[in-house]
Tab-separated table of C-alpha atoms in Angstrom:
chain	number	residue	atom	x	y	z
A	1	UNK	CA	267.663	157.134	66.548
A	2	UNK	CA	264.529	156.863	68.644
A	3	UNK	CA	264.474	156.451	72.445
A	4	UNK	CA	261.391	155.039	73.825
A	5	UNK	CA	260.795	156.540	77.348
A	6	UNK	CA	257.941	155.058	79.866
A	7	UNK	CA	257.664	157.390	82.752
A	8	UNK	CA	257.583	161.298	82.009
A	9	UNK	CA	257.923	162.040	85.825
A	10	UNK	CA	261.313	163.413	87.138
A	11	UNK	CA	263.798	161.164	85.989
A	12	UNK	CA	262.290	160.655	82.651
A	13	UNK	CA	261.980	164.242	81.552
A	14	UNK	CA	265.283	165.450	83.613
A	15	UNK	CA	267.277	163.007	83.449
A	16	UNK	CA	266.757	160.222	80.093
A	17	UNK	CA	264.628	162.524	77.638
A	18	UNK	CA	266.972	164.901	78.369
A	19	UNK	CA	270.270	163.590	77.378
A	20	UNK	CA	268.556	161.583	74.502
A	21	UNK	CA	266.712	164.853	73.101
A	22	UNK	CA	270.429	166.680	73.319
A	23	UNK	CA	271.763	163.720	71.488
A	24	UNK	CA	269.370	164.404	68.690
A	25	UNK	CA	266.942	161.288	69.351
A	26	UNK	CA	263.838	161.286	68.544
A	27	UNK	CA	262.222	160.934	72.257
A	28	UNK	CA	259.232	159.809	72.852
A	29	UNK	CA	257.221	159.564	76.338
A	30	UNK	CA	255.041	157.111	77.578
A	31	UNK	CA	253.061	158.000	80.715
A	32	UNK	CA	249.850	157.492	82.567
A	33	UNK	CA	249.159	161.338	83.286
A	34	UNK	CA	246.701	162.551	80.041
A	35	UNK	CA	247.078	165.813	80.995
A	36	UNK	CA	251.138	165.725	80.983
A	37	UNK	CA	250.965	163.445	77.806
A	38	UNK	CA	248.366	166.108	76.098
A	39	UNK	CA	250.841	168.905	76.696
A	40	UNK	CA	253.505	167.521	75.183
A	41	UNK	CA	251.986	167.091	72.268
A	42	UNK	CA	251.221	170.198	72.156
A	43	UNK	CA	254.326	171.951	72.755
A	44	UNK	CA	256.552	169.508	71.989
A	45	UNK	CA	258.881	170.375	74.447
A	46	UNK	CA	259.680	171.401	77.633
A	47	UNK	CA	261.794	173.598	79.781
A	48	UNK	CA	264.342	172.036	82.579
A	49	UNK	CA	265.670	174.378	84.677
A	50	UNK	CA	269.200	173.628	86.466
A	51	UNK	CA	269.041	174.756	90.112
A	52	UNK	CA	272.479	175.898	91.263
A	53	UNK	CA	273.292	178.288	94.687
A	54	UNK	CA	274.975	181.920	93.476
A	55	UNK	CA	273.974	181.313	89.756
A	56	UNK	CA	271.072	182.283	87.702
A	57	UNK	CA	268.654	179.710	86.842
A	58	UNK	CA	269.772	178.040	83.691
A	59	UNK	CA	266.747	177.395	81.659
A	60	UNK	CA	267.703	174.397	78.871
A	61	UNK	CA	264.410	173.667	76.265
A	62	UNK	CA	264.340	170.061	75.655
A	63	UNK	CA	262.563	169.261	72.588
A	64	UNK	CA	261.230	168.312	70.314
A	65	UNK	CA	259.218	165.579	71.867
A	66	UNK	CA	256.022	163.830	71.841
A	67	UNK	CA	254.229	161.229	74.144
A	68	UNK	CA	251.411	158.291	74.104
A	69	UNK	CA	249.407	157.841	76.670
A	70	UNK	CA	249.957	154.397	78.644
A	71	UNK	CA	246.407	153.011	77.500
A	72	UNK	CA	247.210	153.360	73.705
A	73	UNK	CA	248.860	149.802	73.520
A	74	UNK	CA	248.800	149.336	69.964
A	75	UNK	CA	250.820	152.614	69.226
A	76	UNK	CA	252.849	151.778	71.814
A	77	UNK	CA	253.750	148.282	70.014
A	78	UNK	CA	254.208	149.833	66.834
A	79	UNK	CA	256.693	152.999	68.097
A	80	UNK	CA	258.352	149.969	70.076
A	81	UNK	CA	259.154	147.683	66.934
A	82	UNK	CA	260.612	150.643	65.481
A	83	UNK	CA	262.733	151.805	68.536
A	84	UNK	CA	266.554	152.277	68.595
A	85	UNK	CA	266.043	152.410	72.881
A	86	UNK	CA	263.302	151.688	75.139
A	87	UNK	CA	264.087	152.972	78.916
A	88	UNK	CA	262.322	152.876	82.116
A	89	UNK	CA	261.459	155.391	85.149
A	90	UNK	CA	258.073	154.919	86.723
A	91	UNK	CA	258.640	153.068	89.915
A	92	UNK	CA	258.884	149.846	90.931
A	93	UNK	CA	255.305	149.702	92.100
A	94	UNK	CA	254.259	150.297	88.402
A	95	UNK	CA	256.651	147.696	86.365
A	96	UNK	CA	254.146	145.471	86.657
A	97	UNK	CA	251.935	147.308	84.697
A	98	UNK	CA	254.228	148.547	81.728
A	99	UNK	CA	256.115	145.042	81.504
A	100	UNK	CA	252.968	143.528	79.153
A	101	UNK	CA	252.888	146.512	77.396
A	102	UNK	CA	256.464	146.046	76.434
A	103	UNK	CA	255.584	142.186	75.402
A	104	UNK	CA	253.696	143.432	73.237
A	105	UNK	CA	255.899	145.476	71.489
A	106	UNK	CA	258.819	143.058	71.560
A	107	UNK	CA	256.193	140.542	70.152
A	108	UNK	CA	255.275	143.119	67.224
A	109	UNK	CA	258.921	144.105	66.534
A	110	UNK	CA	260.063	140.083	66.371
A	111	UNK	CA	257.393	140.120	63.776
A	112	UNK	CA	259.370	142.828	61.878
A	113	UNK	CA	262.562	142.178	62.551
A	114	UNK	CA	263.219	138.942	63.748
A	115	UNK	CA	266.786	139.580	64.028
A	116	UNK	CA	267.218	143.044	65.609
A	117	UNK	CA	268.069	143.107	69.255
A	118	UNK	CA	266.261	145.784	72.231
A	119	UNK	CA	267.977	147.104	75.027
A	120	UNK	CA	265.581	148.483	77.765
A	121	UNK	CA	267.522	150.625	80.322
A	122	UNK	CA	266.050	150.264	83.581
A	123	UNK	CA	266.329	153.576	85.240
A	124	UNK	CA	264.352	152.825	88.242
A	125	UNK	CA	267.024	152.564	90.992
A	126	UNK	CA	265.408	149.050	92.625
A	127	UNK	CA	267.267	146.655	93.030
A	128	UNK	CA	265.995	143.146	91.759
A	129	UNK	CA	264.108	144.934	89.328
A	130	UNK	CA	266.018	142.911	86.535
A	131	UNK	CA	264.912	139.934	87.853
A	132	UNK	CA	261.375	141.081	87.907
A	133	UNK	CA	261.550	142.019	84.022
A	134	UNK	CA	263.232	138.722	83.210
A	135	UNK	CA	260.157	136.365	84.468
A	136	UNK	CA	257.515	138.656	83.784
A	137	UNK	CA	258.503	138.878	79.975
A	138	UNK	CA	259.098	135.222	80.188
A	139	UNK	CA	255.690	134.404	81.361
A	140	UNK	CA	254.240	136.950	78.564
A	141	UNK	CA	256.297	136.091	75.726
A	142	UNK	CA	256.502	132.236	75.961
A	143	UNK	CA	259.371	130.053	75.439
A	144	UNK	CA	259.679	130.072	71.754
A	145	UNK	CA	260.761	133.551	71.996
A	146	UNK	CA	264.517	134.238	72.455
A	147	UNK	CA	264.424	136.403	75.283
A	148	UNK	CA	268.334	136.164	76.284
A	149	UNK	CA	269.359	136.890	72.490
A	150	UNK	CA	267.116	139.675	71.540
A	151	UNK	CA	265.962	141.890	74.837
A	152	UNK	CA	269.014	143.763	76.645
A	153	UNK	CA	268.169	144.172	80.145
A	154	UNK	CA	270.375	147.091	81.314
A	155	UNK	CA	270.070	147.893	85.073
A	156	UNK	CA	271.476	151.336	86.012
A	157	UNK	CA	272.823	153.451	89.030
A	158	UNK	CA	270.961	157.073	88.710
A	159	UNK	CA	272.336	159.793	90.621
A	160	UNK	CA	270.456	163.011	89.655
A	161	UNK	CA	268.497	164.895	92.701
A	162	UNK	CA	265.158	166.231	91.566
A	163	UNK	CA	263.071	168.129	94.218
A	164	UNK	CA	259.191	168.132	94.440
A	165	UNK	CA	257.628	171.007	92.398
A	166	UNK	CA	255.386	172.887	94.553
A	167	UNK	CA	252.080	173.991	93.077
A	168	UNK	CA	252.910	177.203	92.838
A	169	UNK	CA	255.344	176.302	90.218
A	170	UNK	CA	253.632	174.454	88.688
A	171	UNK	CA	251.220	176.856	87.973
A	172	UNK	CA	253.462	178.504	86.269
A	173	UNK	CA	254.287	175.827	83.899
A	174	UNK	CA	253.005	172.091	84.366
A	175	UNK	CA	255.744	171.152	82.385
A	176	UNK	CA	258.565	172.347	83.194
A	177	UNK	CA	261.126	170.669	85.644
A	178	UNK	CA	263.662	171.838	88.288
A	179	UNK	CA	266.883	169.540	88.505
A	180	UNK	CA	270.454	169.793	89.944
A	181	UNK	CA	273.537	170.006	86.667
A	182	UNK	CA	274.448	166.346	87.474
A	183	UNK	CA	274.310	164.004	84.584
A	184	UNK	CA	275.719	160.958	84.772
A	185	UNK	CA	274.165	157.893	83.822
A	186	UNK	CA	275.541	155.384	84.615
A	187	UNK	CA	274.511	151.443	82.619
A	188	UNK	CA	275.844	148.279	82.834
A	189	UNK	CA	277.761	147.714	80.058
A	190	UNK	CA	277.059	143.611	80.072
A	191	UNK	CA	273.245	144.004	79.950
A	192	UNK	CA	273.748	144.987	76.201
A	193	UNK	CA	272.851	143.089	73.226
A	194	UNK	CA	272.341	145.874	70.179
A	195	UNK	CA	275.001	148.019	70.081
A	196	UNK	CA	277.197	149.247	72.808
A	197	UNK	CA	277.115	153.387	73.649
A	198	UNK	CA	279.646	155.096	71.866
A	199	UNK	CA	279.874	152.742	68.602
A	200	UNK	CA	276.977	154.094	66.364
A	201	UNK	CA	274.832	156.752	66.101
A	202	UNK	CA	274.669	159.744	68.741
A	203	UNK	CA	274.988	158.584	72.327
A	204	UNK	CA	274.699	161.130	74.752
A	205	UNK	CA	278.377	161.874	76.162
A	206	UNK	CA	277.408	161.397	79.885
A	207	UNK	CA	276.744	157.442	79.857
A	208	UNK	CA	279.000	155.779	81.922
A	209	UNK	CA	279.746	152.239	80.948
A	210	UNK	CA	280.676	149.921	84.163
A	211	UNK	CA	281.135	146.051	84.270
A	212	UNK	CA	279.944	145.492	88.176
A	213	UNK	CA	276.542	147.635	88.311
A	214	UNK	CA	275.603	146.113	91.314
A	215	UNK	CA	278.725	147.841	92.862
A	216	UNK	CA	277.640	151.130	91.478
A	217	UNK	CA	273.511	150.218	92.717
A	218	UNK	CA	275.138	149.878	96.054
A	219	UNK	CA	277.453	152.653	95.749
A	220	UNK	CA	274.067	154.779	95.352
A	221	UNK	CA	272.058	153.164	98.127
A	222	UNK	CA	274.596	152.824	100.895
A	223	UNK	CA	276.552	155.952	100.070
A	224	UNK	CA	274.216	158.574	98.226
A	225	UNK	CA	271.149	157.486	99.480
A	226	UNK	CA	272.560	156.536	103.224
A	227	UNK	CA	274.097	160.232	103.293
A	228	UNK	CA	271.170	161.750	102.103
A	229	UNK	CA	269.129	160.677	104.815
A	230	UNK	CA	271.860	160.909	107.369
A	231	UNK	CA	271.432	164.857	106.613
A	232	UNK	CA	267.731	164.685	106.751
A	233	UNK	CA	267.088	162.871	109.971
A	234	UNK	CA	269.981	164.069	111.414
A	235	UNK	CA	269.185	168.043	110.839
A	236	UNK	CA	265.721	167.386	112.295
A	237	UNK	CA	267.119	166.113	115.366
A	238	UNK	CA	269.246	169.411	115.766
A	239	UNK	CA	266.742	171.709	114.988
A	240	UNK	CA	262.518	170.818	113.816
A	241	UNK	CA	261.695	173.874	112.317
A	242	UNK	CA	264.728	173.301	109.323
A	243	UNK	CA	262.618	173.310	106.379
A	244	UNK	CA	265.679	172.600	104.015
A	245	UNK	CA	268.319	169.799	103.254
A	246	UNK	CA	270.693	172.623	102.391
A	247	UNK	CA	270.447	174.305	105.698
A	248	UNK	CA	270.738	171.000	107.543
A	249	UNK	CA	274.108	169.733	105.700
A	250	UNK	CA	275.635	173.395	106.268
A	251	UNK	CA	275.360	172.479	110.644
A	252	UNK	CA	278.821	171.281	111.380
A	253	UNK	CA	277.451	168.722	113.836
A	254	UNK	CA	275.038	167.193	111.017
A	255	UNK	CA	277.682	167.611	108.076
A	256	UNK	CA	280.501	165.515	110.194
A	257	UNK	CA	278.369	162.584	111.590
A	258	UNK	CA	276.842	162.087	108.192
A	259	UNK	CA	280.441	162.246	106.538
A	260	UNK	CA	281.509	159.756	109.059
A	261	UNK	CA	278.349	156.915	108.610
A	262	UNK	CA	278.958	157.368	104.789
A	263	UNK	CA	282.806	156.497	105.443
A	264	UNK	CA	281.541	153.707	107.205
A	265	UNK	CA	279.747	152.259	104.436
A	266	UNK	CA	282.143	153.419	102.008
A	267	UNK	CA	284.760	151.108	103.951
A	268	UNK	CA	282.610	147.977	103.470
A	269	UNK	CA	281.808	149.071	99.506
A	270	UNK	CA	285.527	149.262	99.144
A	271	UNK	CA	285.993	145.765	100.851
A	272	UNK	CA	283.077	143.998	99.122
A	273	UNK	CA	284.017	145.307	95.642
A	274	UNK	CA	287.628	146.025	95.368
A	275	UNK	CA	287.620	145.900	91.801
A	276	UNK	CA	285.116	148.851	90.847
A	277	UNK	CA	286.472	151.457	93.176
A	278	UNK	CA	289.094	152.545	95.761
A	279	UNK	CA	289.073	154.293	98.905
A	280	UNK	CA	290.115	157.799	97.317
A	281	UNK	CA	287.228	157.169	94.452
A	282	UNK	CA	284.561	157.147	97.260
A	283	UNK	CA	285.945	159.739	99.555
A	284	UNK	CA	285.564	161.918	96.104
A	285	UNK	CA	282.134	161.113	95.503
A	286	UNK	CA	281.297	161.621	99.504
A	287	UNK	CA	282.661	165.277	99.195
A	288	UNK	CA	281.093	165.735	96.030
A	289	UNK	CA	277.597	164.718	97.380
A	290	UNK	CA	277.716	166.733	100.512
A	291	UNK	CA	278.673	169.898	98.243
A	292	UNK	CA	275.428	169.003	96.235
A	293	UNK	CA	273.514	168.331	99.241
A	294	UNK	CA	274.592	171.953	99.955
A	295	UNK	CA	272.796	173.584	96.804
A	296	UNK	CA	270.427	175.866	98.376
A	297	UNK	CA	268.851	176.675	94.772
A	298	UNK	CA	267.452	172.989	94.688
A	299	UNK	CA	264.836	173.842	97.282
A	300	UNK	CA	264.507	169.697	98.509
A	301	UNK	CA	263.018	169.478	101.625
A	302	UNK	CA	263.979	167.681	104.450
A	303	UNK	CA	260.403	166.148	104.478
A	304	UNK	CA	261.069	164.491	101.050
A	305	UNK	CA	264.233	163.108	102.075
A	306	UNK	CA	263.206	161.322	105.464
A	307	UNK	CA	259.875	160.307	104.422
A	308	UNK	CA	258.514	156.914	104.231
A	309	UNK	CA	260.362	155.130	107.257
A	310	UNK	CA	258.713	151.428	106.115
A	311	UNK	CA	261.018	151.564	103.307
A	312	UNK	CA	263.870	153.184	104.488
A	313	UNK	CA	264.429	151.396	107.662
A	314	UNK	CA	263.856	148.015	105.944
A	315	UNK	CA	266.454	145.134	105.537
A	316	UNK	CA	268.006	145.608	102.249
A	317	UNK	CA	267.220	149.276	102.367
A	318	UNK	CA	270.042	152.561	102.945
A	319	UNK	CA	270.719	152.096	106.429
A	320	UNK	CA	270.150	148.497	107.835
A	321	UNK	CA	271.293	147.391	104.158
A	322	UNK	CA	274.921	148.943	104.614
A	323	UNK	CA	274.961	148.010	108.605
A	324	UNK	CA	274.548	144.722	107.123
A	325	UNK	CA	277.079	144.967	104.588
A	326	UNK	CA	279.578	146.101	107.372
A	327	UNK	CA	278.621	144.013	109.433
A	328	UNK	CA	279.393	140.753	106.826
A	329	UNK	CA	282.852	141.982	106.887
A	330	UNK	CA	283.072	142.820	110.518
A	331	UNK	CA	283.819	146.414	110.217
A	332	UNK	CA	282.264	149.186	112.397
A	333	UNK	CA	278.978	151.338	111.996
A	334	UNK	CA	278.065	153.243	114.953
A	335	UNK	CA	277.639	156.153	113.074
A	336	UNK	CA	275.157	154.521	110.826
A	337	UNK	CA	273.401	153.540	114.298
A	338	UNK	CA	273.016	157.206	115.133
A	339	UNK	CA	271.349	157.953	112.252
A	340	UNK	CA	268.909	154.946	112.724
A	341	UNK	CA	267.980	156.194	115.633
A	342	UNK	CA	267.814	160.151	114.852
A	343	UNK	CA	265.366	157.967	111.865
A	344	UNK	CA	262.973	156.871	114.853
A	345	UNK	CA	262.323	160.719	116.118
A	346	UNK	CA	261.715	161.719	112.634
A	347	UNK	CA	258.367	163.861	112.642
A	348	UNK	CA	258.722	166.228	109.526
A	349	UNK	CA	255.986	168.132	107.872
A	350	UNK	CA	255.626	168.768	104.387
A	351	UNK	CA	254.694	172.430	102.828
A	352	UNK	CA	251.095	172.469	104.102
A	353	UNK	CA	251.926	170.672	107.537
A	354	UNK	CA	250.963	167.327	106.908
A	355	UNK	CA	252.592	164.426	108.206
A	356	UNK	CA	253.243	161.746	105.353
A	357	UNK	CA	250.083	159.561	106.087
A	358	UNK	CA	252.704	155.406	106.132
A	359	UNK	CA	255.240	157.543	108.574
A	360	UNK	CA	251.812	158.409	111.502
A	361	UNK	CA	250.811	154.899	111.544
A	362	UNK	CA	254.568	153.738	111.395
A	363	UNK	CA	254.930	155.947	114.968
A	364	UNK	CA	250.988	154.834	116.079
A	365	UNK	CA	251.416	151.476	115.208
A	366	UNK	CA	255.001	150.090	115.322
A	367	UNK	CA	257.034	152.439	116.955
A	368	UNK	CA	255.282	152.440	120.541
A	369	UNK	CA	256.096	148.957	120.964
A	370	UNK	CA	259.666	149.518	121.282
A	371	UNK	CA	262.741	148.863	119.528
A	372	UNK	CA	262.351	145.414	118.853
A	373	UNK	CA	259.160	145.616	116.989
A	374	UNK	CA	260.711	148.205	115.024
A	375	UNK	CA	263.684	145.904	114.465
A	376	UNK	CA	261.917	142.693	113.208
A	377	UNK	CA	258.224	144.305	112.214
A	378	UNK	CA	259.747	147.423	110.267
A	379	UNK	CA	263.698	146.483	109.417
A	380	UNK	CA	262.815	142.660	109.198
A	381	UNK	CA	265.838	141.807	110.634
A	382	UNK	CA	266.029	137.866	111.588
A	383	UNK	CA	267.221	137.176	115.276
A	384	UNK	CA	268.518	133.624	114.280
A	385	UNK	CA	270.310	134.967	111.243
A	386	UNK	CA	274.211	135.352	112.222
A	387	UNK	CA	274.881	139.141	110.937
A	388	UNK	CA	271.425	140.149	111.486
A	389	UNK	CA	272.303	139.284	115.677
A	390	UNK	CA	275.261	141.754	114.999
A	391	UNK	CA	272.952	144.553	113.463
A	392	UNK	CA	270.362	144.144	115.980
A	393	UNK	CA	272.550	143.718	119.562
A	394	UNK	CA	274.572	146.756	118.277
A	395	UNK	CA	271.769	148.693	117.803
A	396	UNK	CA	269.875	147.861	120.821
A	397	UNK	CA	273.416	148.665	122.778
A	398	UNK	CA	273.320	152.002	121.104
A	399	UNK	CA	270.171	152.986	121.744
């Protein structure tokens, strides 16, 4: 079994290569870095080491492995005719990039096997991103290729925390990885059209199968993602000179109100999709995220978490998305407000002091026009659209 991986950043090496290599798959990494790819040739594996407060480091060798560099198309076809799996982690800003390359392959392989279905698991957390694979392979492929029949889209919810290396680190060993235990993956089980994890070969024991992922994408971004934040911007407020998420989540003040804006959310999750979850179910998985939020051993920064307020403060993004979603069903989220607010005093540094360059001009040029530039320039939110009034006159009342 051969899993075809394009991204060898975090995700791909802690998260997919990982549970694919301990499945006994032959993994192999596509990726733009030559240096990364050249190593792993090399070794043929690498370390991932599991981060947890009061234990040892837990040091797991993940191997063996290989990797093509992203420019070597035509061994990249020919491992991709041949390929059991193909999965994807390198951003949405860089689909559009790997998406011909996987033509390509698909083209190559219908050559082969005419017959002989591809899933591509698409382990890149952004939503739409399905979409965006659907007409870019149309365009590429053509009409006379059966795209529906043959290519498995499979969108995914991933929940595994990886924190920056720091160079130091990495000096150590470029390869190697630092990662929380969690390992979860979690597909949509109706994206499939090979075979279904579980019935052949050896699929790696932590895939979840779910029939509603966009319950479980949403679960992510307007409960993991939302609370994640919450903590960040949130401990900031209480105290600047917190370096670490861990310290912030362990402030009473901070833990409580970002328990009570992911309860919010978690409300309207329950409402909109009262099939995939309960109440209970999501007040698990809030106290299990705020424990794991609480791993000191992780190291993640408060500056990773908060940074890049354009994205995070947008419309369909962790916190106007899910004061949106509450909204639609005319439940509360004044705790959500607080933390969009705490969001517009954010001012974190990273290790060597540096602001993160989009989040200075954000502050120089949005965010010293006021509120309402903020609210339609930075959160697009639409004054003539009907739940967007109720997002933006709650916030403004709030502020």
């Amino acid at each position: 079994m051969k899993l075809l991986q394009f991204g060898a950043g975090n995700i791909g090496r802690s998260f997919i290569g990982k549970i694919f290599s301990d499945a006994s798959w032959d993994v192999v990494f596509i990726d733009v870095n030559e240096k990364l790819v050249q190593l792993l040739n090399e070794r043929k594996y690498y370390n991932v080491i599991i981060k947890q407060e009061g234990k040892s480091d837990e040091v797991l060798r993940i191997g063996p492995v290989r990797a093509i560099h992203s420019s070597n198309e035509t061994v990249i076809a020919e491992e991709l005719a041949t390929a059991n799996l193909v999965s994807t982690s390198v951003g949405k800003a860089a689909l559009h990039a790997i998406i011909p390359i996987l033509a390509q392959g698909l083209k190559k392989r219908y050559h082969y096997y005419p017959d002989r279905p591809l899933d591509i698991i698409i382990a890149e957390n952004a939503p739409g991103a399905k979409n965006f694979f659907l007409e870019i392979l149309s365009q590429t492929l053509g009409s006379e290729y059966p795209l529906t029949e043959l290519v498995g889209l499979v969108e995914s919810s991933i929940g595994k925390m990886v924190p920056l290396m720091k160079k130091e680190d990495l000096e150590v060993d470029q390869l190697q990885i630092f990662a929380e235990s969690y390992e979860t993956l979690i597909l949509d089980r109706l994206g499939f059209r090979g075979p279904l994890p579980g019935t052949i070969g050896n699929w790696p024991e932590s895939i979840q199968l779910v029939d509603d992922i966009n319950a479980f994408v949403a679960r992510k971004l307007y409960i993991h993602n939302l609370g994640h934040v919450a903590v960040a911007y949130l401990g900031f407020m209480a105290d600047p000179s917190l370096i670490y998420i861990a310290d912030a989540v362990r402030l009473p003040e901070v833990r409580n109100l970002a328990f009570s804006c992911m309860k919010e959310s978690a409300t309207a999750l329950v409402v909109h999709y009262p099939k995939a979850y309960n109440n209970k179910q999501l007040n698990d998985h809030i106290e299990d995220l705020l424990e794991r939020f609480a791993n000191r051993a992780l190291k993640d920064t408060i500056y990773r978490v908060g940074r890049d307020l354009y994205r995070k403060l947008d419309r369909d993004d962790r916190l106007v998305g899910a004061m949106r979603l509450c909204a639609t069903h005319r439940l509360p989220f004044s705790n959500i407000i607080k933390v969009y607010h705490a969001a517009l005093q954010f001012e974190a540094k990273d290790e060597a002091g540096c602001y993160y360059p989009p989040d200075s001009e954000f502050r120089q040029k949005v965010l010293c026009k006021g509120l309402n530039a903020v609210l339609q320039e930075v959160s697009h939110l639409n004054p003539e659209d009907p739940i967007d009034q109720i997002v933006m006159k709650n916030i403004s009342l709030n502020s």
